[in-house]
XYZ file of N, CA and C in Angstrom:
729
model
N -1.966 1.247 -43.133
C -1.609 0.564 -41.896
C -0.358 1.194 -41.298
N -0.134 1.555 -39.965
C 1.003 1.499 -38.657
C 2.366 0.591 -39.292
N 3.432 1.588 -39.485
C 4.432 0.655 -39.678
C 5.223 -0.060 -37.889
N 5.083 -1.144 -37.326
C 5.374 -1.294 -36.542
C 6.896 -1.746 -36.141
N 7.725 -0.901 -35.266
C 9.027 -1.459 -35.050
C 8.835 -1.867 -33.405
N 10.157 -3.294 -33.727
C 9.973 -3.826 -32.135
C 11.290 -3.519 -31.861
N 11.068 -3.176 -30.397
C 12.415 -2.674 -29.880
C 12.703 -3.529 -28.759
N 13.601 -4.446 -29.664
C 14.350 -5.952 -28.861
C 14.969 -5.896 -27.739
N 15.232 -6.247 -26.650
C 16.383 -6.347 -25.593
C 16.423 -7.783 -25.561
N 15.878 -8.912 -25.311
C 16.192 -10.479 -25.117
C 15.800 -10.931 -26.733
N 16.595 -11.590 -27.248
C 16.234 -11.803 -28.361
C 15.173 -12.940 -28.392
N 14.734 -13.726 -27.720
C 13.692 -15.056 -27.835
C 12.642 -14.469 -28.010
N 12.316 -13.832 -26.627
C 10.940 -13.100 -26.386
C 10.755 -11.936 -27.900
N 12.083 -11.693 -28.090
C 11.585 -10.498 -29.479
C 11.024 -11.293 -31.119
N 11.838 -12.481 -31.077
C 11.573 -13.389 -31.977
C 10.142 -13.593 -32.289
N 9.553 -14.334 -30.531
C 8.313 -14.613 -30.671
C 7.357 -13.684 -30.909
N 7.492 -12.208 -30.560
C 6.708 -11.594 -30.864
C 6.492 -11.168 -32.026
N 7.506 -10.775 -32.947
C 7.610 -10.334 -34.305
C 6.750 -11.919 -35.158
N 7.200 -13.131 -34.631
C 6.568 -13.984 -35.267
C 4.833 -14.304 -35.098
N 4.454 -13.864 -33.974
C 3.467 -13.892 -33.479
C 2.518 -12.735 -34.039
N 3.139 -11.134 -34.131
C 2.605 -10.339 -35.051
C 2.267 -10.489 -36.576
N 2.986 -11.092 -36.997
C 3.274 -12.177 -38.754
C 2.120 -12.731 -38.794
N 1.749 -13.742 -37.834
C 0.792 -14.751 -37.709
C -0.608 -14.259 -37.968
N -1.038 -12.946 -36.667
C -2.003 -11.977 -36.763
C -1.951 -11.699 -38.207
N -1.200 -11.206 -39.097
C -1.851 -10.682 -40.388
C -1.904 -11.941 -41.189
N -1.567 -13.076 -41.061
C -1.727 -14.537 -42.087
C -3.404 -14.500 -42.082
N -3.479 -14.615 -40.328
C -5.088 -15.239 -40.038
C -5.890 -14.451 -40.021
N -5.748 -12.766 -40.111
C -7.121 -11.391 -40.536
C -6.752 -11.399 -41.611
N -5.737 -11.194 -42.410
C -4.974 -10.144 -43.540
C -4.977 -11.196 -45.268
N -4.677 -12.293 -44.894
C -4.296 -13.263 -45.447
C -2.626 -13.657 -45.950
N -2.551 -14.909 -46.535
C -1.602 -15.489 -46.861
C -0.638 -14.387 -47.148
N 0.666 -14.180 -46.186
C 2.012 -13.439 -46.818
C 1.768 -12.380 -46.312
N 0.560 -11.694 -45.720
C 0.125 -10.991 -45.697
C 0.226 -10.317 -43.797
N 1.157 -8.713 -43.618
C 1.028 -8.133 -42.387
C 1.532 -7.066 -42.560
N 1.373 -6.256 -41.458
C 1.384 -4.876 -41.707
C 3.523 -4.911 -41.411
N 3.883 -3.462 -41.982
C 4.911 -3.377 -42.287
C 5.485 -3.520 -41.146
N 6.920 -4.191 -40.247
C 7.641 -4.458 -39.333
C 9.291 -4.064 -39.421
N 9.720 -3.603 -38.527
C 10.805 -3.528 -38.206
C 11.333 -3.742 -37.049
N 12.641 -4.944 -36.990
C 12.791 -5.316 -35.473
C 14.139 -5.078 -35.469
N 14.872 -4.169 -34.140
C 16.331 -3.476 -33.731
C 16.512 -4.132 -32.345
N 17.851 -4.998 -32.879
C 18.020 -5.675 -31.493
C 19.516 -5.099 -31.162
N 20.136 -4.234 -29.941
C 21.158 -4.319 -29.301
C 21.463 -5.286 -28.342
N 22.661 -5.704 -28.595
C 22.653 -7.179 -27.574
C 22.572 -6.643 -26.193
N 22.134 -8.229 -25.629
C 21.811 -7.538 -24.524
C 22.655 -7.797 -23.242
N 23.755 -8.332 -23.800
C 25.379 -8.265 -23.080
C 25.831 -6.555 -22.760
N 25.829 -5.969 -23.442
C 25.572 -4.560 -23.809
C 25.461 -3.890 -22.548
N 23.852 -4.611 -22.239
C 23.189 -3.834 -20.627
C 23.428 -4.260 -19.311
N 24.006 -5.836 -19.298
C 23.642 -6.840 -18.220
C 24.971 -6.080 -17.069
N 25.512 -5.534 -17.335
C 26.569 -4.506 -16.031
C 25.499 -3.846 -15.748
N 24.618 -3.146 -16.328
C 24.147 -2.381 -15.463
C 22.895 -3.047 -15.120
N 22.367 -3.856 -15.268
C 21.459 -4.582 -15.078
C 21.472 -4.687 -13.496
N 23.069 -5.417 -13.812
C 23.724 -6.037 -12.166
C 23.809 -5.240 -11.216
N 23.833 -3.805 -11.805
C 24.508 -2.517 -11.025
C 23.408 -1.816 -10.794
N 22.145 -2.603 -11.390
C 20.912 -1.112 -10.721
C 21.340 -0.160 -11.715
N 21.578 -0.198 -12.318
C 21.710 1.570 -13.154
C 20.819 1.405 -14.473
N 19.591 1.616 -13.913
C 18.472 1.611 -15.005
C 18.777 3.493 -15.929
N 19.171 4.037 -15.428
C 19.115 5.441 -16.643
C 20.202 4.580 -17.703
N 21.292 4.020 -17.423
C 22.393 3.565 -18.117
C 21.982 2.889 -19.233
N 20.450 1.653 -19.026
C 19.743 1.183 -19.593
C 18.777 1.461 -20.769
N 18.340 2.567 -20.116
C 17.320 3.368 -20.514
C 18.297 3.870 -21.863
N 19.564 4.413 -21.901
C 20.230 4.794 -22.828
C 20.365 4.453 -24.056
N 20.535 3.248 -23.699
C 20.983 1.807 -25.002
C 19.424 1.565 -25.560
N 18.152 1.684 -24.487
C 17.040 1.227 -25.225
C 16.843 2.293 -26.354
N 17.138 3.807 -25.658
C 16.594 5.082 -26.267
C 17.293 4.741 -28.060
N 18.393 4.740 -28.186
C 19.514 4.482 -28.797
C 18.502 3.147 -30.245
N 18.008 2.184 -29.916
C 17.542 1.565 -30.825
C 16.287 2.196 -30.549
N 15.070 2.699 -30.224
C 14.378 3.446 -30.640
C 14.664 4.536 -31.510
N 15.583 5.223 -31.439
C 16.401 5.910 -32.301
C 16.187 5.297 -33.656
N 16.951 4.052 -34.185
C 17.182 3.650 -35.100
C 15.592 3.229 -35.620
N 14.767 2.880 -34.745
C 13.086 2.243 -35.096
C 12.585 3.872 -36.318
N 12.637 4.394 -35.616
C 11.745 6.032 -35.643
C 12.791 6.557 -37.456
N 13.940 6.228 -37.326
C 14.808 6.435 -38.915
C 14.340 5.297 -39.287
N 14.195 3.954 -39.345
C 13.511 3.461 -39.850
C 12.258 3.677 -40.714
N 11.416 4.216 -40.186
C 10.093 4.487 -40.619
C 9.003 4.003 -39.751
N 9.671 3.622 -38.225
C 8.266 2.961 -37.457
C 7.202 4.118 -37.265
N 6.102 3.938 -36.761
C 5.005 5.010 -36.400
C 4.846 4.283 -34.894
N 5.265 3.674 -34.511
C 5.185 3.347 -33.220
C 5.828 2.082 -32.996
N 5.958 1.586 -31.811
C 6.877 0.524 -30.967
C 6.189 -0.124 -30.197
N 6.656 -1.676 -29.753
C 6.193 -2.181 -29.203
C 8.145 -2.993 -28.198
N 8.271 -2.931 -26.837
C 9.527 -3.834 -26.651
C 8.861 -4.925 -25.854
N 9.192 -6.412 -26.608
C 8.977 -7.227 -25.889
C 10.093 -7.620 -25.148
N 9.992 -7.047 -23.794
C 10.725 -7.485 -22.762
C 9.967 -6.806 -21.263
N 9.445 -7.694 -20.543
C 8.775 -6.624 -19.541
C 9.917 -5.723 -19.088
N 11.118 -6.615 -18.357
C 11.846 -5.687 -17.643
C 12.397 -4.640 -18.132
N 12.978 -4.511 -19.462
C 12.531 -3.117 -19.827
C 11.943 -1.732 -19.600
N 10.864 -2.314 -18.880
C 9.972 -1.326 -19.046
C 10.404 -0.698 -17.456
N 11.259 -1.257 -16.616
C 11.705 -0.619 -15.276
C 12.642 0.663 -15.830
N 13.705 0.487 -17.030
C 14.284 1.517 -17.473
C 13.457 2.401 -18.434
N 12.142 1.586 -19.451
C 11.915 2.802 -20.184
C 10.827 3.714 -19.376
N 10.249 3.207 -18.130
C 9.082 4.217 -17.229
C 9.771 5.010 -16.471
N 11.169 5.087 -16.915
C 11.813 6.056 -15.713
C 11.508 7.743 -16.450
N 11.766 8.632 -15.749
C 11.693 10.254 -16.244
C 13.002 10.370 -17.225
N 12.796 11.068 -18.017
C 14.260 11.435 -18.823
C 13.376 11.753 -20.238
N 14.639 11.920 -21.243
C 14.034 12.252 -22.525
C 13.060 11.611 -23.007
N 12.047 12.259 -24.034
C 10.922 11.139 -24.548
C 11.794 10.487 -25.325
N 11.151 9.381 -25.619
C 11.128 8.312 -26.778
C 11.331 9.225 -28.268
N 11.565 8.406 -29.243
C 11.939 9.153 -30.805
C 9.952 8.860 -31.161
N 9.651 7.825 -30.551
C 8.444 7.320 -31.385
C 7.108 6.944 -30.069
N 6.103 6.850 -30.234
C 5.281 6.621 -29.117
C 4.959 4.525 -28.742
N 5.001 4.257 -27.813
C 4.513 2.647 -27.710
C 3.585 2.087 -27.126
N 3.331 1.424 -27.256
C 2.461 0.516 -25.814
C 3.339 -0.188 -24.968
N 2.388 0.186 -23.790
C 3.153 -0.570 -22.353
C 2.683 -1.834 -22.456
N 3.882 -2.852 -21.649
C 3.415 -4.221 -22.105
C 2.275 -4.608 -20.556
N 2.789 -3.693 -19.759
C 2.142 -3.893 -18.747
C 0.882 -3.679 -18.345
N 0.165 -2.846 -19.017
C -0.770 -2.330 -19.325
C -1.642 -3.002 -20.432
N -1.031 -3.840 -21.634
C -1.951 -4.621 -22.350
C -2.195 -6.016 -21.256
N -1.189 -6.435 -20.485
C -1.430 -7.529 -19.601
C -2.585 -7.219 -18.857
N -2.653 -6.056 -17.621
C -3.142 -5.615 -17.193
C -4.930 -5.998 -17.418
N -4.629 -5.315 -18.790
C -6.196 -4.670 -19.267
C -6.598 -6.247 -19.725
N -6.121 -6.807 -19.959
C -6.413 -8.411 -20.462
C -7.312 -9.092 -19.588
N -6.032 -8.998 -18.620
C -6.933 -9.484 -16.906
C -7.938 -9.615 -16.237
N -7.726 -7.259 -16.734
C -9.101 -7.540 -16.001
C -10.069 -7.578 -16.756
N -10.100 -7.803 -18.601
C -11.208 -8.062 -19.218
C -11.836 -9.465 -18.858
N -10.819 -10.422 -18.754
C -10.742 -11.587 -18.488
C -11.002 -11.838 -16.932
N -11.593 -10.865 -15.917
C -12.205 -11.050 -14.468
C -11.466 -11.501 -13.566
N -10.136 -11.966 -13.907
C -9.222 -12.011 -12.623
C -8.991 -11.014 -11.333
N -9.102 -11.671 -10.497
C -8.967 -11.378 -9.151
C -7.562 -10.942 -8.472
N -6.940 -12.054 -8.948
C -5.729 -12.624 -8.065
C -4.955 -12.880 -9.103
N -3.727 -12.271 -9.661
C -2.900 -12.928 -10.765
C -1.055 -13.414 -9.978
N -0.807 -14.158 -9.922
C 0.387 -14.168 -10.082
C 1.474 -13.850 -11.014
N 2.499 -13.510 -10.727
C 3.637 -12.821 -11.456
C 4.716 -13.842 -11.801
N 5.161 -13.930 -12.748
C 6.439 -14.804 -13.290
C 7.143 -14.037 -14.077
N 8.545 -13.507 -13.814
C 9.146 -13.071 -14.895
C 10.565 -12.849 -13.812
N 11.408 -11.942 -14.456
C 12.972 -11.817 -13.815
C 12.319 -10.658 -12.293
N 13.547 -11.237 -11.342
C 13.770 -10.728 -9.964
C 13.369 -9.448 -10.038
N 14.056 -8.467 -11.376
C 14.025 -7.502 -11.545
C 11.724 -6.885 -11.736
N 11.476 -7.741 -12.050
C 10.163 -7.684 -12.782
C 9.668 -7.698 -11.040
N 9.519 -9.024 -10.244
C 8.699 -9.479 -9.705
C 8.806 -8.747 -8.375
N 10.309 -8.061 -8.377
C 10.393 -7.516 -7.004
C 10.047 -5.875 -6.734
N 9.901 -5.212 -8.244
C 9.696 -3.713 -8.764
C 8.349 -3.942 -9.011
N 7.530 -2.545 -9.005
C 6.177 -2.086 -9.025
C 5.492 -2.533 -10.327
N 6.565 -2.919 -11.347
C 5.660 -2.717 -12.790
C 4.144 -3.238 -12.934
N 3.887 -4.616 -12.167
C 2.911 -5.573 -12.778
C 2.205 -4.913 -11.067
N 2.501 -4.776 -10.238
C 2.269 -4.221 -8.742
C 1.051 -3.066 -9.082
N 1.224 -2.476 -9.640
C 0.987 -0.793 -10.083
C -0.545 -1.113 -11.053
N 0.432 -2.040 -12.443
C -0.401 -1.344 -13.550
C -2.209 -2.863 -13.091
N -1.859 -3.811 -12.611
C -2.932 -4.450 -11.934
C -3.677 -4.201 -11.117
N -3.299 -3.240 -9.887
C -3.858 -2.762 -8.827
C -4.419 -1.526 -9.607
N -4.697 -0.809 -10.224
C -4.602 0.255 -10.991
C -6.305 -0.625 -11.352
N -6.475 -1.580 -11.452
C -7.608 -2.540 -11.775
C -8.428 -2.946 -10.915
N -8.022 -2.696 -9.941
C -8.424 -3.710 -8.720
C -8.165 -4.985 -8.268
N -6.921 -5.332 -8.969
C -6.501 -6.569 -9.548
C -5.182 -7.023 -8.000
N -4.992 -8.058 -7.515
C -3.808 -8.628 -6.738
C -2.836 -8.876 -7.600
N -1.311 -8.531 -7.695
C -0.259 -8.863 -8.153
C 0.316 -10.002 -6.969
N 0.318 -10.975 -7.271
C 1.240 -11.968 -5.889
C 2.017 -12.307 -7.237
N 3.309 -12.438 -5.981
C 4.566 -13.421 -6.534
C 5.192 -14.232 -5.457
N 5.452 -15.252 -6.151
C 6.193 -16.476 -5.618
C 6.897 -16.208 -4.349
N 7.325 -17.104 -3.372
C 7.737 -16.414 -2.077
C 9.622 -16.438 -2.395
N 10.326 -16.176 -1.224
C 11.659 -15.647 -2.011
C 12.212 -16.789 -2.623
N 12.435 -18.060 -2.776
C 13.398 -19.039 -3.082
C 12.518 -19.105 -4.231
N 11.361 -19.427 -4.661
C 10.735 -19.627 -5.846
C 10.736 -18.475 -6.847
N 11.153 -17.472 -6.744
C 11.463 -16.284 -7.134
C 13.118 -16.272 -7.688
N 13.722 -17.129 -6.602
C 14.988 -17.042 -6.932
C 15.302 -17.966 -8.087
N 14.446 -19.019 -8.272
C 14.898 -20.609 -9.025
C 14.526 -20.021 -10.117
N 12.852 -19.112 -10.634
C 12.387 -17.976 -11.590
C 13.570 -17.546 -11.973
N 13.745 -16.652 -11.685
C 14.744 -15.585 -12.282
C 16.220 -16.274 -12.957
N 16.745 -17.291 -11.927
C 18.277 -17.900 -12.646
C 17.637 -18.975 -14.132
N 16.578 -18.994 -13.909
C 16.041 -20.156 -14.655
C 16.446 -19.079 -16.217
N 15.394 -18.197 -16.089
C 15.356 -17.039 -17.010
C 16.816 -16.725 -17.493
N 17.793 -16.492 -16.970
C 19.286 -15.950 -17.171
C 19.890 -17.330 -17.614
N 19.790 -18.371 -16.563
C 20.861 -19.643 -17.374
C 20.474 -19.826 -18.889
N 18.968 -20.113 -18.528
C 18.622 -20.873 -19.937
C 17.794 -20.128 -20.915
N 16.429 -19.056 -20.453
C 15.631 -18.970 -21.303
C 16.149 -17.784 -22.231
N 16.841 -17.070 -21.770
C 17.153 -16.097 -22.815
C 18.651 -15.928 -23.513
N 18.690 -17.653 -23.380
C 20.205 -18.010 -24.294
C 19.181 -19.224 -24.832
N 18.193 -19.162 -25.335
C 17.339 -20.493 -26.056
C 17.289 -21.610 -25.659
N 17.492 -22.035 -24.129
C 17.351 -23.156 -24.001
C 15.838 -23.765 -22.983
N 15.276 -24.176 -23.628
C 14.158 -24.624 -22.873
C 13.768 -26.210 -22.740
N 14.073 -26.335 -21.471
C 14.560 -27.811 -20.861
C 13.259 -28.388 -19.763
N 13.020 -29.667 -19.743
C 12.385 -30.053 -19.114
C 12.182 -30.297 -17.864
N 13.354 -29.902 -17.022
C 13.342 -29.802 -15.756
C 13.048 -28.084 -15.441
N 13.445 -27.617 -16.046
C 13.026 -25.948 -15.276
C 11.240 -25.814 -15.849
N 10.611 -26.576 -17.203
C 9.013 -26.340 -17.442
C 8.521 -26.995 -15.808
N 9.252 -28.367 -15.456
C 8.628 -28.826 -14.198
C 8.645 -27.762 -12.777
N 10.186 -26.994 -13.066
C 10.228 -26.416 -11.804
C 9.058 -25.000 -12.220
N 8.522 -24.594 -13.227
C 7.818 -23.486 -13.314
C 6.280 -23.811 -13.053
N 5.948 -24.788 -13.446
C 4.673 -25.837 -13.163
C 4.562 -25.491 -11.518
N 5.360 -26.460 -10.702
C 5.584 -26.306 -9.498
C 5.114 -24.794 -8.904
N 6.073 -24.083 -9.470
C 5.579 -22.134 -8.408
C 4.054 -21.960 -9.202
N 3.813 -22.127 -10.129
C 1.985 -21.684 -10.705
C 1.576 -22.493 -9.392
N 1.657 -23.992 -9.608
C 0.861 -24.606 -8.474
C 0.759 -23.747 -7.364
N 1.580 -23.645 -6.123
C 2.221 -23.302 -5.129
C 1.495 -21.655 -5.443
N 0.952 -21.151 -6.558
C 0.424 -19.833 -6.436
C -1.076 -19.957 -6.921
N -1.083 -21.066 -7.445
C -2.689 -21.417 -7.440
C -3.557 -22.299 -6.078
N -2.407 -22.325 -4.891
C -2.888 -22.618 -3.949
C -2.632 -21.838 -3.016
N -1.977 -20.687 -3.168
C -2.650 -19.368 -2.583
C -3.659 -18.693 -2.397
N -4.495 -18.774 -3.959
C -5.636 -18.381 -4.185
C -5.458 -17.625 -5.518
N -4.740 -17.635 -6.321
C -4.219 -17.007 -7.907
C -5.124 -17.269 -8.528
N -5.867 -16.848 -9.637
C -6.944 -17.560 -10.295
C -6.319 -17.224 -11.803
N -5.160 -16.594 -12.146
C -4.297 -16.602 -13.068
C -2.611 -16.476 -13.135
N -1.694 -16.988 -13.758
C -0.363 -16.686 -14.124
C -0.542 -15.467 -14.924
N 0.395 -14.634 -14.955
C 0.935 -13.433 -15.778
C 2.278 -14.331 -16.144
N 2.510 -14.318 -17.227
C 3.940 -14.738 -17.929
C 4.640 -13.811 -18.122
N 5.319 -13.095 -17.512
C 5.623 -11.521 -17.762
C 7.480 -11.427 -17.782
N 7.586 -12.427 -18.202
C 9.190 -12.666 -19.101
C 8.556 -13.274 -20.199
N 9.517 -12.450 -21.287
C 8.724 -12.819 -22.527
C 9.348 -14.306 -23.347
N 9.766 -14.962 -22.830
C 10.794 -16.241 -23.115
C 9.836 -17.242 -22.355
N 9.167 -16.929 -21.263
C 8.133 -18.067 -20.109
C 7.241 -18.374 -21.532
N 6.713 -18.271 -22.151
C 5.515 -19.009 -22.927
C 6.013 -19.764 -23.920
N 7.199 -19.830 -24.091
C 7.999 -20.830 -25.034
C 8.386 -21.899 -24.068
N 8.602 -21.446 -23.118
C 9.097 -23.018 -22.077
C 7.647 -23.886 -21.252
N 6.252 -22.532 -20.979
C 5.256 -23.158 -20.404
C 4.062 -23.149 -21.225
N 3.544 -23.808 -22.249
C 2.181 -23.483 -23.115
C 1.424 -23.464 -22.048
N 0.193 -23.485 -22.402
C -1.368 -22.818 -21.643
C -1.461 -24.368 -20.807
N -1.576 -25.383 -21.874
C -1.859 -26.451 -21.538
C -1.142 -27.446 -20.485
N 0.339 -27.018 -20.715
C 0.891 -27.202 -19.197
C 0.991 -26.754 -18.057
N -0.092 -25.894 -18.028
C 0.105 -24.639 -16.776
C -1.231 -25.442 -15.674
N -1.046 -25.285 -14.791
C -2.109 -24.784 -13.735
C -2.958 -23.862 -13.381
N -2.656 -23.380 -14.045
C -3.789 -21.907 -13.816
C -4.285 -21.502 -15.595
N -5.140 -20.531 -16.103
C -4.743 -19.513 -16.999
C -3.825 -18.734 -16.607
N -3.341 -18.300 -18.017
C -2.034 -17.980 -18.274
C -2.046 -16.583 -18.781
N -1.665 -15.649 -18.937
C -1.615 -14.189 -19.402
C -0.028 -14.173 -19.827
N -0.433 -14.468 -21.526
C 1.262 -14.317 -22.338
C 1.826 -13.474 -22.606
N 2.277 -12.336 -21.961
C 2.424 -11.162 -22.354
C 3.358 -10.940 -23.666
N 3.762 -12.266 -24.153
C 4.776 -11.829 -25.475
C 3.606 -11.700 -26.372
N 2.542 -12.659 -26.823
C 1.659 -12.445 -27.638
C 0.617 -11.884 -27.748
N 0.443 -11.351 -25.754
C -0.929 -10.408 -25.812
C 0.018 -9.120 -26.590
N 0.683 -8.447 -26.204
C 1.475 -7.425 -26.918
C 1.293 -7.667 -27.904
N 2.065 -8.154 -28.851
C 2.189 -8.853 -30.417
C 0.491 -8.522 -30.790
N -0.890 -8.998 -30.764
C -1.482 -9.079 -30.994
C -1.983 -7.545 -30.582
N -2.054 -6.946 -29.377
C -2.230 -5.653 -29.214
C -1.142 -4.684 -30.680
N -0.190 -4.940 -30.525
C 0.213 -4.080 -31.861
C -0.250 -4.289 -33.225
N -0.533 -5.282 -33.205
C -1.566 -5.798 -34.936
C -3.042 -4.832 -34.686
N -3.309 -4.693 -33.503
C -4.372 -4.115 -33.612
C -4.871 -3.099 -33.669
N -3.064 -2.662 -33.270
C -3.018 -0.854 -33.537
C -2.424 -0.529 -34.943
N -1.816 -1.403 -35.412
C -1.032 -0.989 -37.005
C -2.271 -1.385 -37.813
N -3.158 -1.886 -37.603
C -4.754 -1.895 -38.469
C -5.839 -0.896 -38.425
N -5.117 -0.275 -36.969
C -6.224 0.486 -36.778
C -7.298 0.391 -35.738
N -7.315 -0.591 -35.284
C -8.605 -1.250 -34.292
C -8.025 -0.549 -32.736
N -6.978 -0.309 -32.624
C -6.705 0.623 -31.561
C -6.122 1.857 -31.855
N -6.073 2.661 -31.123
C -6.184 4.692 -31.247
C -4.340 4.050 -31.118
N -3.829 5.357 -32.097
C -2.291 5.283 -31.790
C -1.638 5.772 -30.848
N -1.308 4.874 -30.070
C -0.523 5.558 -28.719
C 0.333 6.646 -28.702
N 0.630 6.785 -27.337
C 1.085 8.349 -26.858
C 2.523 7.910 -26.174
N 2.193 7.016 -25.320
C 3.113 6.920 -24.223
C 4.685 7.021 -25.042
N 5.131 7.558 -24.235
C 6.860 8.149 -24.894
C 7.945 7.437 -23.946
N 7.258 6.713 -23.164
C 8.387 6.700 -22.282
C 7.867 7.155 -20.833
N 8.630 6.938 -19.566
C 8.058 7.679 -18.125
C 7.079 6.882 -17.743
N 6.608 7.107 -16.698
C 5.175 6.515 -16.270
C 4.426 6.369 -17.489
N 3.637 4.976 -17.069
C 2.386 5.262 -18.370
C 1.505 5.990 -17.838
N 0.505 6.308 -18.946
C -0.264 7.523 -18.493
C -2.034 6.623 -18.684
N -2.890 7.061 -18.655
C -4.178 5.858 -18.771
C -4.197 5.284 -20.230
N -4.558 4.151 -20.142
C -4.988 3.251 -21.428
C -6.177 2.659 -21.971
């Protein structure tokens, strides 16, 4: 089996996924039982200047930097649960130490296995207002809509106050309820959860729409490559390339 390392930036969303990968080998593998893991978290105080500042190469640095440490580890490949991330690791510059999957691209391909039309977008300003989920959906034939600007705005602070300092409170699940609605009466025929902290504050069952979890479609896409059931990725970093 794929020794898999996760390459952390928000620690919730990295939590859930590493726990969520665990789970995958309990329920194929059995009891105690998953393929080998390694998870490298740099805080992510670290990045948030440049976050603020637009300076995604600056970003890209600090991610390269714990990929670094994944690849001495012993990973054979990576998975980072964090979409926005992926605005600094698809930029041009050095490859990666190790190859990964795009998270955007297992969402993506989910989608459109799953016949969606119309998905809406939920995740940070940074996510909803950049090409990532724009690109790798349309790439499908797929609609990326997101929330109009103020519901976008309440999204994103929601994400920074609370979800990726662990707090998940019952007035922001209501205010996230609210924008699914408000995008399932657009014509959405799914949510993308594409902050990886949203599926700890909204289960399936409180949602309005189906839901596309991108912390655990990932998670479960990497169990399926450290088993084997998927070809070992390439992508290094930069644009993704087809999947």
């Amino acid at each position: 089996m794929r020794h898999l390392g996760i390459l952390a930036h928000s620690t919730e969303g990295a939590a859930l996924c590493f726990r969520a990968f665990c789970q995958e080998g309990f329920a194929e593998l059995g009891p105690y039982d998953h393929p080998d893991v390694t998870l490298d978290c740099i805080s992510m105080a670290r990045s948030m200047p440049a976050w603020e500042a637009g300076d995604h190469h600056a970003i890209r640095g600090v991610l390269l930097e714990s990929a670094a440490r994944l690849a001495r580890a012993g990973a054979d490949f990576f998975v980072c649960p964090d979409n926005t991330a992926h605005l600094a690791l698809g930029l041009p510059g050095a490859e990666l130490p190790l190859p990964g999957l795009h998270i955007a691209e297992v969402v993506a391909e989910r989608a459109a296995r799953e016949g969606h039309r119309r998905v809406g977008v939920l995740g940070t300003a940074y996510t909803m207002d950049g090409p990532l989920y724009r690109d790798a959906l349309g790439a499908r034939g797929i609609t990326a809509d997101v929330p109009d600007e103020r519901d976008r705005r309440t999204v994103h602070e929601i994400i920074f106050a609370e979800l990726v300092n662990g707090v998940f409170s019952g007035p922001a699940r209501q205010e996230y309820v609210r924008v699914i609605e408000r995008l399932a009466a657009r014509g959405c025929d799914a949510a993308a959860l594409v902050c990886t902290e949203i599926p700890l504050l909204v289960p399936p069952e409180a949602a309005p729409l189906p839901t596309l979890d991108s912390t655990r479609l990932l998670a479960r896409a990497a169990f399926e490559t450290a088993v084997g059931r998927r070809p070992a990725p390439v992508w290094r970093g930069g644009p993704p390339g087809p999947f």
